């Protein structure tokens, strides 16, 4: 039986190549095409096949399709990442428990006492941190007055933080620039004093029933509404009895009852932190003293195969490798060692027009085709899929060199050459 370059079975195998998801069908098609082009004469003839460029593109597509299942995307951070710091708002001070509150909490036994104290004084803040020394100092200041024997050891106190606040983590921050390491509690900060009472209207000798406002501006608008309904120049804010000579002076007096340095109302999604350079130790609570913000953090994401692709990829690579060597390697002129050259290799010229019989009845003739034109067609087809081969990732380093070899040859082709 003689195998012809344009056998119906070959065309049938080519037609099913786009069906990447059918593993059994695509495996059978690739195995048949691999067996077909494994014979040198049929490989040369295949370069003249009208579907040859599309076959190469489908083989490259098969590699990329199989690659999706075995590829991981590795994220690499470039440079030193910046850090976030809490922009402490000095308008509202830190929460301080009254003596009555401390006396009430101190009646509880440990660890109930310290648990209630933590929940009352501290809150979760993902970007905040407090040193363990400061944390112990606050605990000692609060309860040393009730006797040192009733206090927890520092190690037990720090361990208890994770029980009360599961997202807070005691950790060690390595020192930078020769500075010592810091023992901190990440994700925890002190609560701030409530500001609701500062925006409550006390007009009419504390008789105004309106609830607290969210800003000093809203409170001031409300005060002017009181004056609009009942015009007066005598103040009735709380216990104030100030009298102004003119309406303008009276409005100016009302401003003295507004809270000073009230924090700006933030959007619920806005965080109270700023980005600063990694090695900066400036006071971020003072806006004019903050360092210049660092540039955005850069990341590089690159694909990396975690394992070898399925067998269909290896079959596709073997077909491409055979066609590549047939297109680029000059097989017509080879070196031969014989007695006529005294043992040195000499050039053996190809024999044209001769035919022979290969294994399994495959004819070894060139089928009357122009081999140089076939190589030009193959080189043009490989050049067209160079972009697809550039993103192929193979886990096995030896197999990966096959792709690199093809890419190096494709990139060396002149841009202006006319292949066909």
Short mmCIF file of C-alpha atoms in Angstrom, two decimals:
data_model
loop_
_atom_site.label_atom_id
_atom_site.label_comp_id
_atom_site.label_asym_id
_atom_site.label_seq_id
_atom_site.Cartn_x
_atom_site.Cartn_y
_atom_site.Cartn_z
CA UNK A 1 0.00 0.00 0.00
CA UNK A 2 1.35 3.43 -0.95
CA UNK A 3 0.72 6.50 1.23
CA UNK A 4 0.06 9.63 -0.81
CA UNK A 5 0.59 13.23 0.35
CA UNK A 6 -3.08 14.04 -0.15
CA UNK A 7 -4.71 10.99 1.39
CA UNK A 8 -8.33 11.36 2.54
CA UNK A 9 -7.36 10.23 6.04
CA UNK A 10 -4.88 13.13 6.34
CA UNK A 11 -7.51 15.64 5.28
CA UNK A 12 -9.97 14.15 7.77
CA UNK A 13 -7.40 14.47 10.58
CA UNK A 14 -6.76 18.10 9.65
CA UNK A 15 -10.47 18.91 9.74
CA UNK A 16 -10.83 17.86 13.40
CA UNK A 17 -7.82 19.82 14.68
CA UNK A 18 -9.94 22.81 15.81
CA UNK A 19 -11.87 20.57 18.25
CA UNK A 20 -9.42 21.07 21.13
CA UNK A 21 -11.85 20.02 23.87
CA UNK A 22 -12.42 16.47 22.52
CA UNK A 23 -9.35 14.74 23.93
CA UNK A 24 -9.89 11.35 22.28
CA UNK A 25 -10.63 12.74 18.83
CA UNK A 26 -7.81 15.28 18.85
CA UNK A 27 -5.33 12.66 20.13
CA UNK A 28 -6.19 10.31 17.26
CA UNK A 29 -5.89 13.11 14.70
CA UNK A 30 -2.51 14.28 16.05
CA UNK A 31 -1.14 10.73 16.15
CA UNK A 32 -2.12 10.17 12.52
CA UNK A 33 -0.58 13.45 11.33
CA UNK A 34 2.57 12.68 13.36
CA UNK A 35 2.86 9.25 11.71
CA UNK A 36 2.29 10.85 8.29
CA UNK A 37 4.97 13.55 8.54
CA UNK A 38 7.48 11.25 10.27
CA UNK A 39 8.57 10.07 6.82
CA UNK A 40 10.95 12.69 5.31
CA UNK A 41 9.42 12.56 1.82
CA UNK A 42 5.89 13.02 3.15
CA UNK A 43 7.06 15.82 5.46
CA UNK A 44 8.53 17.66 2.45
CA UNK A 45 5.36 17.10 0.49
CA UNK A 46 3.24 18.33 3.39
CA UNK A 47 4.87 21.76 3.10
CA UNK A 48 3.00 22.09 -0.23
CA UNK A 49 -0.34 21.11 1.30
CA UNK A 50 -2.79 24.01 0.99
CA UNK A 51 -3.82 23.63 4.66
CA UNK A 52 -0.25 23.52 5.98
CA UNK A 53 -0.17 27.14 7.35
CA UNK A 54 -3.52 26.61 9.07
CA UNK A 55 -2.33 23.28 10.51
CA UNK A 56 0.66 24.99 12.14
CA UNK A 57 -1.61 27.66 13.59
CA UNK A 58 -3.97 25.00 14.98
CA UNK A 59 -1.04 23.11 16.49
CA UNK A 60 0.11 26.29 18.24
CA UNK A 61 -3.47 26.85 19.41
CA UNK A 62 -3.50 23.32 20.85
CA UNK A 63 -0.37 24.15 22.87
CA UNK A 64 -1.97 27.31 24.25
CA UNK A 65 -5.25 25.49 25.00
CA UNK A 66 -3.48 22.75 26.97
CA UNK A 67 -1.32 25.37 28.68
CA UNK A 68 -4.33 26.93 30.40
CA UNK A 69 -4.71 23.89 32.63
CA UNK A 70 -1.12 23.75 33.88
CA UNK A 71 -0.18 27.42 34.13
CA UNK A 72 0.05 29.58 37.26
CA UNK A 73 0.34 33.35 37.30
CA UNK A 74 3.09 34.41 39.69
CA UNK A 75 2.88 37.93 41.16
CA UNK A 76 6.23 39.54 41.91
CA UNK A 77 6.53 42.78 43.89
CA UNK A 78 9.07 45.21 42.48
CA UNK A 79 10.97 47.39 44.92
CA UNK A 80 10.21 48.01 48.58
CA UNK A 81 6.46 48.20 49.23
CA UNK A 82 5.22 51.37 50.94
CA UNK A 83 3.47 51.32 54.27
CA UNK A 84 0.26 52.82 55.50
CA UNK A 85 0.01 54.95 58.61
CA UNK A 86 -2.98 56.23 60.47
CA UNK A 87 -3.54 59.93 59.88
CA UNK A 88 -4.41 60.65 63.49
CA UNK A 89 -7.13 63.26 63.72
CA UNK A 90 -6.16 65.63 66.51
CA UNK A 91 -9.61 67.18 66.55
CA UNK A 92 -11.00 64.31 68.60
CA UNK A 93 -8.80 63.07 71.41
CA UNK A 94 -8.20 59.49 72.46
CA UNK A 95 -10.81 57.90 74.66
CA UNK A 96 -10.08 58.20 78.38
CA UNK A 97 -12.19 56.23 80.83
CA UNK A 98 -13.57 58.15 83.75
CA UNK A 99 -12.73 57.12 87.28
CA UNK A 100 -16.29 55.89 87.75
CA UNK A 101 -15.93 53.59 84.73
CA UNK A 102 -12.59 52.26 86.00
CA UNK A 103 -14.04 51.64 89.46
CA UNK A 104 -16.92 49.70 87.89
CA UNK A 105 -14.63 47.56 85.70
CA UNK A 106 -12.14 46.90 88.51
CA UNK A 107 -14.74 44.96 90.51
CA UNK A 108 -14.57 42.14 87.95
CA UNK A 109 -12.08 39.28 88.36
CA UNK A 110 -9.34 38.70 85.81
CA UNK A 111 -9.46 38.01 82.91
CA UNK A 112 -13.02 39.39 82.74
CA UNK A 113 -11.77 42.76 83.92
CA UNK A 114 -9.12 43.17 81.23
CA UNK A 115 -11.47 41.77 78.57
CA UNK A 116 -14.10 44.42 79.30
CA UNK A 117 -11.38 47.09 79.46
CA UNK A 118 -9.99 46.10 76.04
CA UNK A 119 -13.41 46.17 74.40
CA UNK A 120 -14.13 49.57 75.94
CA UNK A 121 -10.80 51.25 75.09
CA UNK A 122 -9.63 49.59 71.85
CA UNK A 123 -11.09 48.79 68.44
CA UNK A 124 -10.09 46.86 65.33
CA UNK A 125 -8.33 48.86 62.59
CA UNK A 126 -6.61 46.77 59.85
CA UNK A 127 -3.91 49.36 59.08
CA UNK A 128 -3.19 50.45 62.66
CA UNK A 129 -0.73 49.14 65.21
CA UNK A 130 0.22 49.81 68.81
CA UNK A 131 3.44 48.80 70.51
CA UNK A 132 3.18 46.11 73.14
CA UNK A 133 5.00 48.36 75.60
CA UNK A 134 2.37 51.09 75.16
CA UNK A 135 -0.41 48.52 75.50
CA UNK A 136 1.04 47.24 78.78
CA UNK A 137 1.55 50.81 79.95
CA UNK A 138 -2.10 51.69 79.41
CA UNK A 139 -3.20 48.58 81.29
CA UNK A 140 -0.83 49.34 84.15
CA UNK A 141 -1.96 52.97 84.37
CA UNK A 142 -5.61 51.93 84.50
CA UNK A 143 -5.41 49.19 87.17
CA UNK A 144 -2.19 49.63 89.17
CA UNK A 145 -4.17 51.83 91.56
CA UNK A 146 -6.20 48.79 92.61
CA UNK A 147 -3.14 46.80 93.63
CA UNK A 148 -0.35 45.23 91.53
CA UNK A 149 -1.19 41.74 92.77
CA UNK A 150 -4.47 41.75 90.88
CA UNK A 151 -2.84 42.50 87.51
CA UNK A 152 -2.02 39.98 84.79
CA UNK A 153 1.60 39.43 83.74
CA UNK A 154 2.61 41.19 80.55
CA UNK A 155 2.94 37.93 78.56
CA UNK A 156 -0.57 36.76 79.57
CA UNK A 157 -1.98 40.18 78.72
CA UNK A 158 -0.52 40.14 75.18
CA UNK A 159 -1.73 36.57 74.58
CA UNK A 160 -5.23 37.57 75.63
CA UNK A 161 -5.38 40.21 72.85
CA UNK A 162 -5.85 37.51 70.20
CA UNK A 163 -8.80 36.06 72.16
CA UNK A 164 -10.60 39.39 72.53
CA UNK A 165 -9.72 40.65 69.03
CA UNK A 166 -9.13 37.62 66.73
CA UNK A 167 -7.98 39.79 63.81
CA UNK A 168 -5.34 41.59 65.91
CA UNK A 169 -1.91 39.94 65.79
CA UNK A 170 1.04 40.39 68.18
CA UNK A 171 4.17 40.39 66.02
CA UNK A 172 7.76 41.55 65.72
CA UNK A 173 8.59 44.22 63.14
CA UNK A 174 12.27 43.96 62.06
CA UNK A 175 14.30 47.11 62.48
CA UNK A 176 15.46 49.09 59.45
CA UNK A 177 18.71 51.00 59.11
CA UNK A 178 20.28 49.60 62.28
CA UNK A 179 17.25 50.38 64.43
CA UNK A 180 16.02 47.73 66.88
CA UNK A 181 13.01 45.56 66.19
CA UNK A 182 9.61 46.59 67.51
CA UNK A 183 7.10 44.39 69.32
CA UNK A 184 3.68 45.57 68.15
CA UNK A 185 0.05 44.49 68.02
CA UNK A 186 -1.04 44.78 64.40
CA UNK A 187 -4.64 45.70 63.59
CA UNK A 188 -5.53 47.41 66.89
CA UNK A 189 -5.86 51.05 67.94
CA UNK A 190 -7.34 53.12 70.75
CA UNK A 191 -10.84 54.42 70.37
CA UNK A 192 -11.44 58.13 70.09
CA UNK A 193 -13.71 60.22 72.28
CA UNK A 194 -17.24 60.53 70.99
CA UNK A 195 -18.07 63.87 69.41
CA UNK A 196 -21.85 63.64 69.36
CA UNK A 197 -22.28 65.85 72.41
CA UNK A 198 -20.26 68.61 70.81
CA UNK A 199 -22.83 69.08 68.02
CA UNK A 200 -25.94 68.98 70.22
CA UNK A 201 -28.00 72.16 70.17
CA UNK A 202 -28.38 73.69 73.66
CA UNK A 203 -30.56 76.64 72.60
CA UNK A 204 -33.37 77.64 74.92
CA UNK A 205 -31.45 76.79 78.10
CA UNK A 206 -30.80 73.20 76.92
CA UNK A 207 -34.42 72.90 75.83
CA UNK A 208 -33.91 72.17 72.10
CA UNK A 209 -35.00 68.55 71.41
CA UNK A 210 -33.17 68.28 68.08
CA UNK A 211 -30.69 65.33 68.02
CA UNK A 212 -26.96 65.95 67.48
CA UNK A 213 -25.83 67.07 64.04
CA UNK A 214 -23.10 65.49 61.91
CA UNK A 215 -21.11 68.72 61.49
CA UNK A 216 -20.60 72.17 63.00
CA UNK A 217 -21.92 73.75 59.80
CA UNK A 218 -25.25 71.94 60.17
CA UNK A 219 -25.47 73.06 63.80
CA UNK A 220 -24.83 76.69 62.80
CA UNK A 221 -27.58 76.56 60.16
CA UNK A 222 -29.92 75.21 62.83
CA UNK A 223 -29.04 78.06 65.21
CA UNK A 224 -29.85 80.65 62.57
CA UNK A 225 -33.25 78.98 62.11
CA UNK A 226 -33.93 79.56 65.82
CA UNK A 227 -33.18 83.29 65.36
CA UNK A 228 -35.25 83.47 62.18
CA UNK A 229 -38.33 82.14 64.00
CA UNK A 230 -37.80 84.25 67.13
CA UNK A 231 -35.58 87.27 66.32
CA UNK A 232 -33.41 88.21 69.29
CA UNK A 233 -29.94 89.46 70.15
CA UNK A 234 -29.82 87.77 73.57
CA UNK A 235 -28.18 84.36 73.71
CA UNK A 236 -30.06 81.48 75.35
CA UNK A 237 -27.44 78.78 74.63
CA UNK A 238 -27.23 76.74 77.80
CA UNK A 239 -26.46 79.12 80.66
CA UNK A 240 -25.17 81.91 78.38
CA UNK A 241 -26.89 85.32 78.75
CA UNK A 242 -24.75 87.37 76.37
CA UNK A 243 -26.46 90.33 74.73
CA UNK A 244 -25.25 91.85 71.45
CA UNK A 245 -25.95 95.35 70.21
CA UNK A 246 -26.52 94.38 66.59
CA UNK A 247 -27.66 91.30 64.72
CA UNK A 248 -24.26 91.03 63.04
CA UNK A 249 -22.46 90.93 66.38
CA UNK A 250 -24.97 88.42 67.68
CA UNK A 251 -24.32 86.06 64.76
CA UNK A 252 -20.60 86.37 65.44
CA UNK A 253 -21.22 85.48 69.09
CA UNK A 254 -23.13 82.34 68.16
CA UNK A 255 -20.02 81.02 66.46
CA UNK A 256 -18.32 80.85 69.84
CA UNK A 257 -20.66 78.02 70.82
CA UNK A 258 -19.70 75.87 67.85
CA UNK A 259 -17.20 73.03 68.42
CA UNK A 260 -13.69 73.77 67.24
CA UNK A 261 -11.69 71.49 64.94
CA UNK A 262 -14.58 69.12 64.39
CA UNK A 263 -13.43 66.28 62.09
CA UNK A 264 -14.58 66.33 58.50
CA UNK A 265 -17.42 63.92 57.80
CA UNK A 266 -16.01 61.03 55.78
CA UNK A 267 -17.61 58.69 53.31
CA UNK A 268 -18.24 55.27 54.93
CA UNK A 269 -15.78 53.67 52.49
CA UNK A 270 -12.99 56.20 53.12
CA UNK A 271 -10.20 54.98 55.38
CA UNK A 272 -8.33 57.22 57.78
CA UNK A 273 -4.80 56.41 56.67
CA UNK A 274 -2.12 57.70 54.34
CA UNK A 275 0.58 55.98 52.26
CA UNK A 276 4.14 56.89 53.18
CA UNK A 277 7.60 55.55 52.16
CA UNK A 278 8.62 52.29 53.80
CA UNK A 279 11.49 53.78 55.84
CA UNK A 280 9.74 57.01 56.86
CA UNK A 281 9.26 57.80 60.55
CA UNK A 282 7.71 61.25 60.21
CA UNK A 283 4.66 62.30 62.19
CA UNK A 284 1.81 61.70 59.77
CA UNK A 285 -0.63 63.37 62.13
CA UNK A 286 0.74 66.75 61.00
CA UNK A 287 -0.19 67.14 57.32
CA UNK A 288 2.58 69.66 56.60
CA UNK A 289 5.21 67.32 58.05
CA UNK A 290 4.26 64.25 56.04
CA UNK A 291 6.81 62.96 53.52
CA UNK A 292 6.09 62.99 49.82
CA UNK A 293 3.90 59.99 48.94
CA UNK A 294 5.85 57.23 47.19
CA UNK A 295 5.04 56.23 43.61
CA UNK A 296 2.46 53.48 43.13
CA UNK A 297 3.66 50.01 44.02
CA UNK A 298 4.67 48.10 40.90
CA UNK A 299 3.95 44.42 40.37
CA UNK A 300 5.00 42.00 37.67
CA UNK A 301 2.77 39.05 36.85
CA UNK A 302 4.24 36.31 34.71
CA UNK A 303 3.01 32.83 33.74
CA UNK A 304 4.82 29.79 35.09
CA UNK A 305 3.88 26.18 34.31
CA UNK A 306 3.53 24.00 37.39
CA UNK A 307 3.65 20.67 35.50
CA UNK A 308 3.98 19.17 32.04
CA UNK A 309 1.08 19.59 29.59
CA UNK A 310 -1.09 16.63 28.47
CA UNK A 311 0.10 14.22 25.74
CA UNK A 312 -1.69 16.18 23.02
CA UNK A 313 0.81 19.01 23.47
CA UNK A 314 3.78 16.70 23.01
CA UNK A 315 2.25 15.24 19.84
CA UNK A 316 1.65 18.75 18.50
CA UNK A 317 5.23 19.76 19.35
CA UNK A 318 6.67 16.71 17.61
CA UNK A 319 4.72 17.53 14.43
CA UNK A 320 5.87 21.14 14.56
CA UNK A 321 9.47 20.10 15.19
CA UNK A 322 9.47 17.78 12.16
CA UNK A 323 8.00 20.46 9.91
CA UNK A 324 10.41 23.03 11.37
CA UNK A 325 13.48 20.95 10.58
CA UNK A 326 12.10 20.17 7.16
CA UNK A 327 11.58 23.87 6.45
CA UNK A 328 14.80 25.29 7.86
CA UNK A 329 17.45 22.53 7.83
CA UNK A 330 19.10 22.01 4.46
CA UNK A 331 18.68 18.26 4.15
CA UNK A 332 19.58 18.09 0.45
CA UNK A 333 23.30 18.58 1.08
CA UNK A 334 24.81 16.36 3.77
CA UNK A 335 28.31 15.35 4.82
CA UNK A 336 29.41 11.84 4.06
CA UNK A 337 32.53 9.93 5.04
CA UNK A 338 33.81 7.31 2.62
CA UNK A 339 36.96 5.96 1.04
CA UNK A 340 36.92 8.43 -1.85
CA UNK A 341 37.79 11.25 0.55
CA UNK A 342 40.45 9.36 2.52
CA UNK A 343 38.28 9.14 5.61
CA UNK A 344 37.42 12.87 5.68
CA UNK A 345 33.83 14.05 5.30
CA UNK A 346 32.89 15.20 1.86
CA UNK A 347 29.77 16.74 0.32
CA UNK A 348 27.32 14.32 -1.16
CA UNK A 349 25.12 15.93 -3.80
CA UNK A 350 21.45 14.92 -3.79
CA UNK A 351 20.20 12.60 -6.44
CA UNK A 352 17.26 13.95 -8.37
CA UNK A 353 14.68 11.93 -10.19
CA UNK A 354 15.46 8.67 -8.36
CA UNK A 355 12.75 6.86 -6.54
CA UNK A 356 12.88 4.19 -3.92
CA UNK A 357 10.67 2.19 -1.65
CA UNK A 358 10.68 3.00 2.06
CA UNK A 359 9.31 1.18 5.03
CA UNK A 360 5.68 0.10 5.04
CA UNK A 361 5.29 0.80 1.33
CA UNK A 362 5.83 4.56 1.51
CA UNK A 363 7.37 5.99 -1.62
CA UNK A 364 10.55 8.02 -0.97
CA UNK A 365 10.37 10.17 -4.08
CA UNK A 366 9.84 13.93 -3.93
CA UNK A 367 6.47 13.59 -5.70
CA UNK A 368 7.61 16.00 -8.42
CA UNK A 369 7.41 19.02 -6.07
CA UNK A 370 9.81 21.94 -5.80
CA UNK A 371 11.56 21.36 -2.46
CA UNK A 372 12.94 24.93 -2.28
CA UNK A 373 9.46 26.35 -2.69
CA UNK A 374 8.23 23.99 0.04
CA UNK A 375 10.87 25.31 2.42
CA UNK A 376 9.88 28.89 1.65
CA UNK A 377 6.24 28.04 2.37
CA UNK A 378 7.19 26.37 5.65
CA UNK A 379 9.35 29.29 6.76
CA UNK A 380 6.56 31.74 5.98
CA UNK A 381 4.06 29.64 7.95
CA UNK A 382 6.37 29.42 10.97
CA UNK A 383 7.02 33.14 10.84
CA UNK A 384 3.25 33.74 10.95
CA UNK A 385 2.88 31.83 14.24
CA UNK A 386 5.94 33.35 15.92
CA UNK A 387 3.73 35.46 18.18
CA UNK A 388 1.81 32.41 19.37
CA UNK A 389 4.97 30.42 20.07
CA UNK A 390 6.38 33.34 22.09
CA UNK A 391 3.74 32.84 24.81
CA UNK A 392 4.02 29.04 24.99
CA UNK A 393 5.31 27.88 28.39
CA UNK A 394 6.64 24.33 28.84
CA UNK A 395 7.56 22.92 32.26
CA UNK A 396 10.14 20.40 30.97
CA UNK A 397 13.35 22.36 30.23
CA UNK A 398 14.44 20.01 27.44
CA UNK A 399 11.11 20.27 25.60
CA UNK A 400 11.12 24.02 26.21
CA UNK A 401 14.36 24.29 24.21
CA UNK A 402 12.46 23.03 21.15
CA UNK A 403 10.21 26.06 21.28
CA UNK A 404 13.17 28.36 21.95
CA UNK A 405 15.03 26.91 18.97
CA UNK A 406 12.08 27.56 16.67
CA UNK A 407 11.66 31.10 18.01
CA UNK A 408 15.34 31.93 17.57
CA UNK A 409 15.24 30.78 13.96
CA UNK A 410 12.00 32.66 13.22
CA UNK A 411 13.35 35.89 14.71
CA UNK A 412 16.48 35.60 12.58
CA UNK A 413 14.45 35.68 9.36
CA UNK A 414 14.77 38.95 7.42
CA UNK A 415 11.66 41.12 7.59
CA UNK A 416 11.67 41.99 3.89
CA UNK A 417 12.11 38.50 2.49
CA UNK A 418 9.40 37.23 0.17
CA UNK A 419 8.75 33.61 0.91
CA UNK A 420 6.00 32.91 -1.58
#
